[in-house]
Coordinates of C-alpha atoms in Angstrom, one line a residue:
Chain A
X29 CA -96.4 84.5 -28.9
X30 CA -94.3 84.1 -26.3
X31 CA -96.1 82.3 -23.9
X32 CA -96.8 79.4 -27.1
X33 CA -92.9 79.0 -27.4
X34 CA -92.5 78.6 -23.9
X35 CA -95.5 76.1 -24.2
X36 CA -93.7 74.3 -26.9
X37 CA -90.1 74.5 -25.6
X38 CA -91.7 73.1 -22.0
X39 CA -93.8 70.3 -24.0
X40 CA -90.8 68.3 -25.3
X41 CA -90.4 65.2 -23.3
X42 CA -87.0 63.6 -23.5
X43 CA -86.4 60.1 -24.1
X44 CA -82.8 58.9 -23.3
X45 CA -81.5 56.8 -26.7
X46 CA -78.5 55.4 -25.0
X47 CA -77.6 54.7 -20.8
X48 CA -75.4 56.9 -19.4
X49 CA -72.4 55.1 -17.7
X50 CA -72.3 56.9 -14.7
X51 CA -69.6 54.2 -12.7
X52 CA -67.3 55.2 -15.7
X53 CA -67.8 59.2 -14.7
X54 CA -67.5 58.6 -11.3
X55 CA -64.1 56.3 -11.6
X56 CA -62.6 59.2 -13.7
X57 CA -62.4 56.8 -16.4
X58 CA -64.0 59.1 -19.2
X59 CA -62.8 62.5 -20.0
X60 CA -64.3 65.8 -22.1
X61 CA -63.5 66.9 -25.0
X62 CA -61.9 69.9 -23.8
X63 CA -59.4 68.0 -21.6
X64 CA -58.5 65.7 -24.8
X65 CA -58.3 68.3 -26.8
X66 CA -55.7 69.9 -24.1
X67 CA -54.0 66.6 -23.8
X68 CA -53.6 66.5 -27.9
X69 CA -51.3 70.1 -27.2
X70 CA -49.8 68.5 -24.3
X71 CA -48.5 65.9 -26.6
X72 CA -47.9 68.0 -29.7
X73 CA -45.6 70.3 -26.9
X74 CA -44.0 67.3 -25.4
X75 CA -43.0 66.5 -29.1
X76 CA -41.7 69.4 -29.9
X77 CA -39.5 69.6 -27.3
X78 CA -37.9 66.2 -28.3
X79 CA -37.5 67.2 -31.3
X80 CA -35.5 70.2 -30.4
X81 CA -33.9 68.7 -28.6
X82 CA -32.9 65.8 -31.1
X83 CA -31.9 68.3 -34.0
X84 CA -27.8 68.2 -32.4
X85 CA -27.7 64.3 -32.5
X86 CA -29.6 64.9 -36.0
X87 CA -26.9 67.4 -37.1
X88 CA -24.0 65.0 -35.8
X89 CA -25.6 62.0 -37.6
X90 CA -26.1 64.0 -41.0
X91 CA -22.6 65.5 -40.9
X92 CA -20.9 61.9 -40.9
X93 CA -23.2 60.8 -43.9
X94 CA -23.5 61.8 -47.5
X95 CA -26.6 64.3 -46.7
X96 CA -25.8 67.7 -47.7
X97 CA -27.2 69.6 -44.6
X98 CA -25.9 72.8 -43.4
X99 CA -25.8 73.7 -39.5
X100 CA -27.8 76.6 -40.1
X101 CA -30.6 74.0 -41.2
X102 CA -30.4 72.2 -37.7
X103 CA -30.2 75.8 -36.0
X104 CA -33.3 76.9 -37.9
X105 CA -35.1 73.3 -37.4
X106 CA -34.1 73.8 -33.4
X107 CA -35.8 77.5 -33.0
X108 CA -38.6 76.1 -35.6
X109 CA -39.9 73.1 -33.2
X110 CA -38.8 74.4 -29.9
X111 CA -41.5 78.0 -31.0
X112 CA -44.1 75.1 -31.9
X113 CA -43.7 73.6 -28.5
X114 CA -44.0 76.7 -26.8
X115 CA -47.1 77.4 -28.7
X116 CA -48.6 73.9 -28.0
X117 CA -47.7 74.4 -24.4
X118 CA -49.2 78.2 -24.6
X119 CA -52.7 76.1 -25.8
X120 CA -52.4 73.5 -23.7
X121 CA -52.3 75.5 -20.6
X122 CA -54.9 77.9 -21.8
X123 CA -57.5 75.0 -22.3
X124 CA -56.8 73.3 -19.1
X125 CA -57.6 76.6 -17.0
X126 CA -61.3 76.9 -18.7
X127 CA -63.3 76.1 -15.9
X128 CA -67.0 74.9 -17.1
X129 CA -68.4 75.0 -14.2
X130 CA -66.8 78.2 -12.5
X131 CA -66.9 80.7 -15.5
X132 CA -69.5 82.5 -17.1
X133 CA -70.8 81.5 -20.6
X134 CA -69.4 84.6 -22.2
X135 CA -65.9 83.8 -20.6
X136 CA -65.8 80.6 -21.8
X137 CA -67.2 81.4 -25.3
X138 CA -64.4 84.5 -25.4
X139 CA -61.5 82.1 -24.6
X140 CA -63.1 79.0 -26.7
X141 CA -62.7 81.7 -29.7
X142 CA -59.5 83.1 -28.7
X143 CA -57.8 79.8 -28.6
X144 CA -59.1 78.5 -31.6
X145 CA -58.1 81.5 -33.5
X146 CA -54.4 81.7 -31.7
X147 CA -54.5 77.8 -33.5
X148 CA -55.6 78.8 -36.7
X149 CA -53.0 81.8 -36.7
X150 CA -50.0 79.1 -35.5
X151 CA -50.6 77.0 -38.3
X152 CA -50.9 80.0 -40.6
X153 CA -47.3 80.8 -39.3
X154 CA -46.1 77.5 -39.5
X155 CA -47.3 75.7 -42.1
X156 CA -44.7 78.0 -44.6
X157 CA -42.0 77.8 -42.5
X158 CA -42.2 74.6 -42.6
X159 CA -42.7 74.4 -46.4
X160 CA -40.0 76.6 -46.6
X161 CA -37.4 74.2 -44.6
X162 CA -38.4 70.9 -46.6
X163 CA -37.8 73.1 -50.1
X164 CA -34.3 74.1 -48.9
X165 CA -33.3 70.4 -47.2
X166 CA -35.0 68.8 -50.9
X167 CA -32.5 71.7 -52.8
X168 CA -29.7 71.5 -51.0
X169 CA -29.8 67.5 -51.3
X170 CA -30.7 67.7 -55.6
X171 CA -27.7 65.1 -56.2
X172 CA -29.5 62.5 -54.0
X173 CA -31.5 60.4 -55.6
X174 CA -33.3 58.1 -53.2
X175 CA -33.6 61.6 -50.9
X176 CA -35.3 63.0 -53.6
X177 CA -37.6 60.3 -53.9
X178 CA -38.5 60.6 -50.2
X179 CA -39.2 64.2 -50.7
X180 CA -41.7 63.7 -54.1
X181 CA -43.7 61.5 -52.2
X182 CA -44.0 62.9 -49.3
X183 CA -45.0 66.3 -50.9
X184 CA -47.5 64.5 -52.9
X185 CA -48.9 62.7 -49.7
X186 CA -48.5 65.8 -47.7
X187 CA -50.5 68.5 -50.7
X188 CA -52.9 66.3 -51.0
X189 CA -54.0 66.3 -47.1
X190 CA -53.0 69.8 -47.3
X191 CA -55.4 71.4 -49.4
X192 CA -58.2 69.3 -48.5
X193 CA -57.3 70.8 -44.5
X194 CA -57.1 74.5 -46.4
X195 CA -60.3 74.8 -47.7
X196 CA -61.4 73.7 -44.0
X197 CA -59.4 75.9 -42.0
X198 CA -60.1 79.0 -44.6
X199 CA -63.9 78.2 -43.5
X200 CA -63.3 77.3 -39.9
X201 CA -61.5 80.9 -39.5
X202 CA -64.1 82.7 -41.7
X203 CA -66.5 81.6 -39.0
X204 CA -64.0 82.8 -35.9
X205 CA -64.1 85.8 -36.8
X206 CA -67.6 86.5 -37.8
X207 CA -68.1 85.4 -34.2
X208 CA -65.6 87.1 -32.6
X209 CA -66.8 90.2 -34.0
X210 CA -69.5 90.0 -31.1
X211 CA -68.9 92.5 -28.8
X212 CA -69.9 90.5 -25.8
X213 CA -67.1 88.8 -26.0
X214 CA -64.3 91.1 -26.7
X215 CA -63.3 92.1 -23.0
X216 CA -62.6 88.6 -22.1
X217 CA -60.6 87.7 -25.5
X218 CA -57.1 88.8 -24.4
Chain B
X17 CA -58.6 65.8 15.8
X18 CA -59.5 66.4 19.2
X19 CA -57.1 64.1 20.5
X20 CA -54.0 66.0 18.4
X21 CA -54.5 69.5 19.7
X22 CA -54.3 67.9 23.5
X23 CA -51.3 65.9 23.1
X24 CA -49.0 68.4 21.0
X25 CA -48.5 71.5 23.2
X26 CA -46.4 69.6 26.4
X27 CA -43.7 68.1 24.0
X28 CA -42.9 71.5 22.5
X29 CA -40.8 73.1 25.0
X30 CA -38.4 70.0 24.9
X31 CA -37.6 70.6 21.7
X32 CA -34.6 72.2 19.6
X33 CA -35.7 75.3 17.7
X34 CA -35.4 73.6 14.8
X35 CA -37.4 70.5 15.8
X36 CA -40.1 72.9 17.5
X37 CA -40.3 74.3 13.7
X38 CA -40.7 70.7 11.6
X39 CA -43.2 69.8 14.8
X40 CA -45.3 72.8 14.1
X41 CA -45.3 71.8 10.2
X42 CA -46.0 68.3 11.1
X43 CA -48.5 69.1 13.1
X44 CA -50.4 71.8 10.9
X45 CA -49.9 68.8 7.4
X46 CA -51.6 66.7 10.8
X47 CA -54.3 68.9 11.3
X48 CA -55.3 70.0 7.7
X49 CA -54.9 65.9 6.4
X50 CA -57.5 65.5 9.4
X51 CA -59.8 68.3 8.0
X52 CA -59.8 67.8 5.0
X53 CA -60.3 64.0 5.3
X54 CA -63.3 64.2 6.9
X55 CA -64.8 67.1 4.7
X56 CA -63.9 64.5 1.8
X57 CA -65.7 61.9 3.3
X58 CA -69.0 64.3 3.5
X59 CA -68.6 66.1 0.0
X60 CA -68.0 62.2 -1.8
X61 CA -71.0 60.9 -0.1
X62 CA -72.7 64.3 -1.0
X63 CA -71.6 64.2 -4.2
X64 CA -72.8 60.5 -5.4
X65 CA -76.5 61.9 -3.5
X66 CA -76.6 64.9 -5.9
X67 CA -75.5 63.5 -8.7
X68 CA -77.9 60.1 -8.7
X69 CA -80.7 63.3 -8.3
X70 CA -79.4 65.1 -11.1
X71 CA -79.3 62.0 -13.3
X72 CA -82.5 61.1 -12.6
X73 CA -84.8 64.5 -12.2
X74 CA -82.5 67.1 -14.4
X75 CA -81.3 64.4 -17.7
X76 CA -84.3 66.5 -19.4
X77 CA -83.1 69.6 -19.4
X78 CA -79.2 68.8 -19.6
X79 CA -80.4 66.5 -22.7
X80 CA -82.4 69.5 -24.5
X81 CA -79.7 72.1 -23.7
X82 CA -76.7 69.6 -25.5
X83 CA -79.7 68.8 -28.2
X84 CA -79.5 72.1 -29.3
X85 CA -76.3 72.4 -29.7
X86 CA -75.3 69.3 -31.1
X87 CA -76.0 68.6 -35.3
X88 CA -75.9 64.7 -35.0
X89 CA -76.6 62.4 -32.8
X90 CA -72.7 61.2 -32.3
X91 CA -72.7 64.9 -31.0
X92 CA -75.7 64.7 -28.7
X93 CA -74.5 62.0 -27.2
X94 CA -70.9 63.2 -26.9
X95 CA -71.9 66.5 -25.8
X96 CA -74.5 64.8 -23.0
X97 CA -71.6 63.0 -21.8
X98 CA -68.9 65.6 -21.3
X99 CA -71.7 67.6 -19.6
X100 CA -72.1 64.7 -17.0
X101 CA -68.6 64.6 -16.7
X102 CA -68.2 68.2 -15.8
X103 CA -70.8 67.9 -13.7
X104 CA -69.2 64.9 -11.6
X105 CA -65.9 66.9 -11.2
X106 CA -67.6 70.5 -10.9
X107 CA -69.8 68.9 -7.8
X108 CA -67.4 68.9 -5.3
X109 CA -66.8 72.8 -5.7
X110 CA -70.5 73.6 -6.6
X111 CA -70.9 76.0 -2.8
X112 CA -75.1 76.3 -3.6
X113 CA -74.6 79.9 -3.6
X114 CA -76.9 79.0 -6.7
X115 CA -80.1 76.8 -7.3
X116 CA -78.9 73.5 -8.7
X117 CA -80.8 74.4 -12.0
X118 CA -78.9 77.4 -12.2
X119 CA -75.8 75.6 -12.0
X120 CA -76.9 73.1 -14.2
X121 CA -77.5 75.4 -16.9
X122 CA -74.4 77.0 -16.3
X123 CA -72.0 73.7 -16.6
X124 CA -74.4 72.7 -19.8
X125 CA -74.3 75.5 -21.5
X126 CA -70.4 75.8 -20.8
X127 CA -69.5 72.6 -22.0
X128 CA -71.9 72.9 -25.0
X129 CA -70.1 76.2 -26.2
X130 CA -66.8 74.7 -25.6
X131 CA -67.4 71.7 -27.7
X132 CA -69.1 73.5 -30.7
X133 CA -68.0 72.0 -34.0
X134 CA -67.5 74.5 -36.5
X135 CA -68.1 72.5 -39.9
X136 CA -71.3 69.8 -39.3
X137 CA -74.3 70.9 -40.5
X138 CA -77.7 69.2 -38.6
X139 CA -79.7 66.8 -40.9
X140 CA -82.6 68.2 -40.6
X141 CA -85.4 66.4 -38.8
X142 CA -83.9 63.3 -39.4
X143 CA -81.3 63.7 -35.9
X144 CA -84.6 64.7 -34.1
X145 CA -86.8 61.6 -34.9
X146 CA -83.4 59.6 -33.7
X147 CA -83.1 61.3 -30.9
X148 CA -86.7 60.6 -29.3
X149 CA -88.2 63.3 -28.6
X150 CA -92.0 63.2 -28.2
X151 CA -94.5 65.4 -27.0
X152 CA -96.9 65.2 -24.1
X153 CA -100.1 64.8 -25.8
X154 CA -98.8 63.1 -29.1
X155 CA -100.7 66.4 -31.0
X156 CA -98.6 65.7 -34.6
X157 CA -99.0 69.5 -35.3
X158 CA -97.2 70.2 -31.9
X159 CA -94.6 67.9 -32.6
X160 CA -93.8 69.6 -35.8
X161 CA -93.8 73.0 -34.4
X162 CA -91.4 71.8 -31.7
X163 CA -89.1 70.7 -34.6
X164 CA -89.2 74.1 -36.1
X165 CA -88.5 75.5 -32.7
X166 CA -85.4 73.6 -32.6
X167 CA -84.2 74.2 -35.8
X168 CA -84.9 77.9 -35.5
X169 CA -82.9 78.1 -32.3
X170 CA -80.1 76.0 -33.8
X171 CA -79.9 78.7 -36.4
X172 CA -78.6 81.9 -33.8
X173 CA -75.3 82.4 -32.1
X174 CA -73.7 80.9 -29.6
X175 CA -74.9 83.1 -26.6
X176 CA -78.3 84.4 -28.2
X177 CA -79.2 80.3 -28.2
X178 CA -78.0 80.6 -24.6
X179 CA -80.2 82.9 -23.6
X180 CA -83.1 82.0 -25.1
X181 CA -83.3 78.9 -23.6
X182 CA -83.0 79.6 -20.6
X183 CA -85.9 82.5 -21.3
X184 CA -87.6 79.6 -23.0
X185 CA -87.0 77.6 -19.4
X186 CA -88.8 80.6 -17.7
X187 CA -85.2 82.1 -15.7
X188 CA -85.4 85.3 -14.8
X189 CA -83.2 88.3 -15.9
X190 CA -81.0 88.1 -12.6
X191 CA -80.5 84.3 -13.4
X192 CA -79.9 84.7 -16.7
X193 CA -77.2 87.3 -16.3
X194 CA -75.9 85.5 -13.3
X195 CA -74.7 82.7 -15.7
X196 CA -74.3 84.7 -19.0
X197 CA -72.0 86.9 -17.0
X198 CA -73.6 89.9 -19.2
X199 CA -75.5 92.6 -17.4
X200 CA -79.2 92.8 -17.2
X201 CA -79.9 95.2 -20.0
X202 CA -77.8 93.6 -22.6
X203 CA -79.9 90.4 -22.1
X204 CA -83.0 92.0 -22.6
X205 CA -81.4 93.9 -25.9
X206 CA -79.9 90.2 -26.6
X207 CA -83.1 88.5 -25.8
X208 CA -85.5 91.1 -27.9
X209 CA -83.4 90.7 -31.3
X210 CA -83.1 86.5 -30.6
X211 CA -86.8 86.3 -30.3
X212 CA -87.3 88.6 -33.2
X213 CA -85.0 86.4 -35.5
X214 CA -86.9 83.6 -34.1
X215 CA -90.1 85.3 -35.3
X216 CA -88.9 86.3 -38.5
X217 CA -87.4 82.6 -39.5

């Protein structure tokens, strides 16, 4: 039995369907997944950051206009995007230090799983504080028409992607954790 | 190099304590630039060597390793790529402490895990026939059961498909746990249940 699966793993002869670009490797000029997928939190952090640090020149812009936005708004909108760049920059970091060629397969596979699920859990922290903060902006603001407007179709727009990314983070999680609960990988999880 | 560790000690005692110390830096940055200029030189023209071998006697293995982890071909592909890329930067710290297979295996089986997407679903049979595989002796029955194989093996865990294909690729234990980074016995427990779910599907 074994020796036939051997037999038949060993038999397969491989074919290459498209040339591998090996001047574009060498000349750096491609990159992994992994280190775009770090680069996206890299970005997302960067973001953040401006946007933090945008909320005072927001607050001073709003307060000369007809808006009515309270300072604890731009206080709350402050710690709300400079916690998401911290995250993003927690991620980012985390991602660039797996080492594929360094670490073992159960180290990589423990922090693969740990990051994704620290991701999942962000936006599952997020996501209704964020809903939160456009309800109380879109309240505070009832009197403005064209506001409003802006609000009802960017909730529709915005429910409409969110559900639809809902349904597949609900089953991307599901399947964290019924991996995580491997005990192979626990030690290296934290 | 030679020629910077006979010229530096005479100036030295001319010199201000202060200019003694940024002499001393300057001439250590000297010393390790030299070094580490010349062991560049070596590792790049190492480095193209090994990986023009790898390319051409390893792209089996590296291709059925990301094969079975990928569910469509945009995936193979992708997933064959990244490897080579890991490879290409990974080279220049690879020490040969291990066999290059071993390391091989180690990078492709890395990068596979860490690209695994969670929601595509393989289309059955229909990726493998795209993909080109064929077998030695064009027996059809063969080639069918090396389908199932694959499908089988797609169908465990992350790390049980790890192992058994590098059991499949005739490792040993040591190697095994070497790049699992799991002790011996838990492979063997690992390996008996994979090959028994094998069995059973």
């Amino acid at each position: 039995m074994d020796n036939n699966l051997k037999d038949k793993w060993q038999a397969a002869e491989y074919c290459p369907s498209e040339k591998l670009n090996a001047q574009q490797i060498i000349n750096g000029q491609r990159t992994t997944t992994l280190q775009k997928l770090a680069g996206r939190y890299k970005f997302f952090a960067n973001l953040g950051l401006s946007l933090m640090l945008l909320m005072p020149i927001d607050w001073y812009a709003a307060s000369h206009s007809s808006l009515i936005i309270g300072k604890p708004v731009f206080i709350f909108a402050m710690i709300f995007f400079g916690i998401c760049s911290i995250t993003d920059f927690m991620l980012y970091k985390g991602i660039s230090r797996i080492d594929c060629c360094r670490m073992t397969v159960i180290e990589v596979t423990g922090k693969i799983l740990l990051y994704r699920k620290r991701h999942l859990q962000f936006v599952m922290l997020f996501a209704p504080l964020a809903i939160a903060f456009i309800g109380y902006v879109a309240y505070s603001n009832l009197n403005d028409k064209y506001f409003m407007y802006g609000v009802i179709a960017g909730s529709i727009i915005g429910l409409t992607i969110g559900i639809r990314q809902l349904l597949q983070f609900m089953a991307d999680y599901r399947t964290i954790i019924n991996l995580t609960e491997d005990n192979d990988t626990q030690e290296y999880k934290s | 190099m030679h020629a910077i560790v006979h010229t530096y000690p005479p100036a030295i005692p001319q010199l201000s304590a202060l200019k003694r110390g940024i002499a001393v830096i300057q001439y250590l940055k000297r010393t390790v630039s030299a070094l580490s200029h010349g062991n560049c030189e070596t590792t790049k023209h190492d480095r193209y060597a090994t990986f023009g071998h790898i390319i051409t006697e390893h792209d089996r293995l590296i291709s059925q390793i990301c094969f079975s982890y990928s569910h469509t071909r945009e995936e193979f592909e992708d997933l064959r790529q990244d490897t080579y890329i890991n490879i290409w930067q990974g080279l220049k710290h690879f020490n040969h402490r291990s066999t290059i297979k071993t390391w091989l295996y180690r990078v492709t089986l890395n990068t596979c895990i860490s690209s695994i997407r969670l929601k595509s679903k393989r289309i059955n049979n229909v990726s493998i026939d795209e993909l080109c595989y064929s077998i030695a002796d064009d027996d059809q029955n063969r080639q069918r059961l090396l389908y199932e194989l694959h499908d089988c093996i797609n169908m465990l865990n992350p790390i049980d498909k790890a192992i058994i294909i590098m059991w499949l690729d005739e490792f040993s234990y040591d190697e095994i746990s070497d790049v699992m980074g799991l002790n011996r016995n838990t492979i063997a427990s690992r390996l008996k249940r994979a090959k028994e779910k094998l069995i059973k599907l």
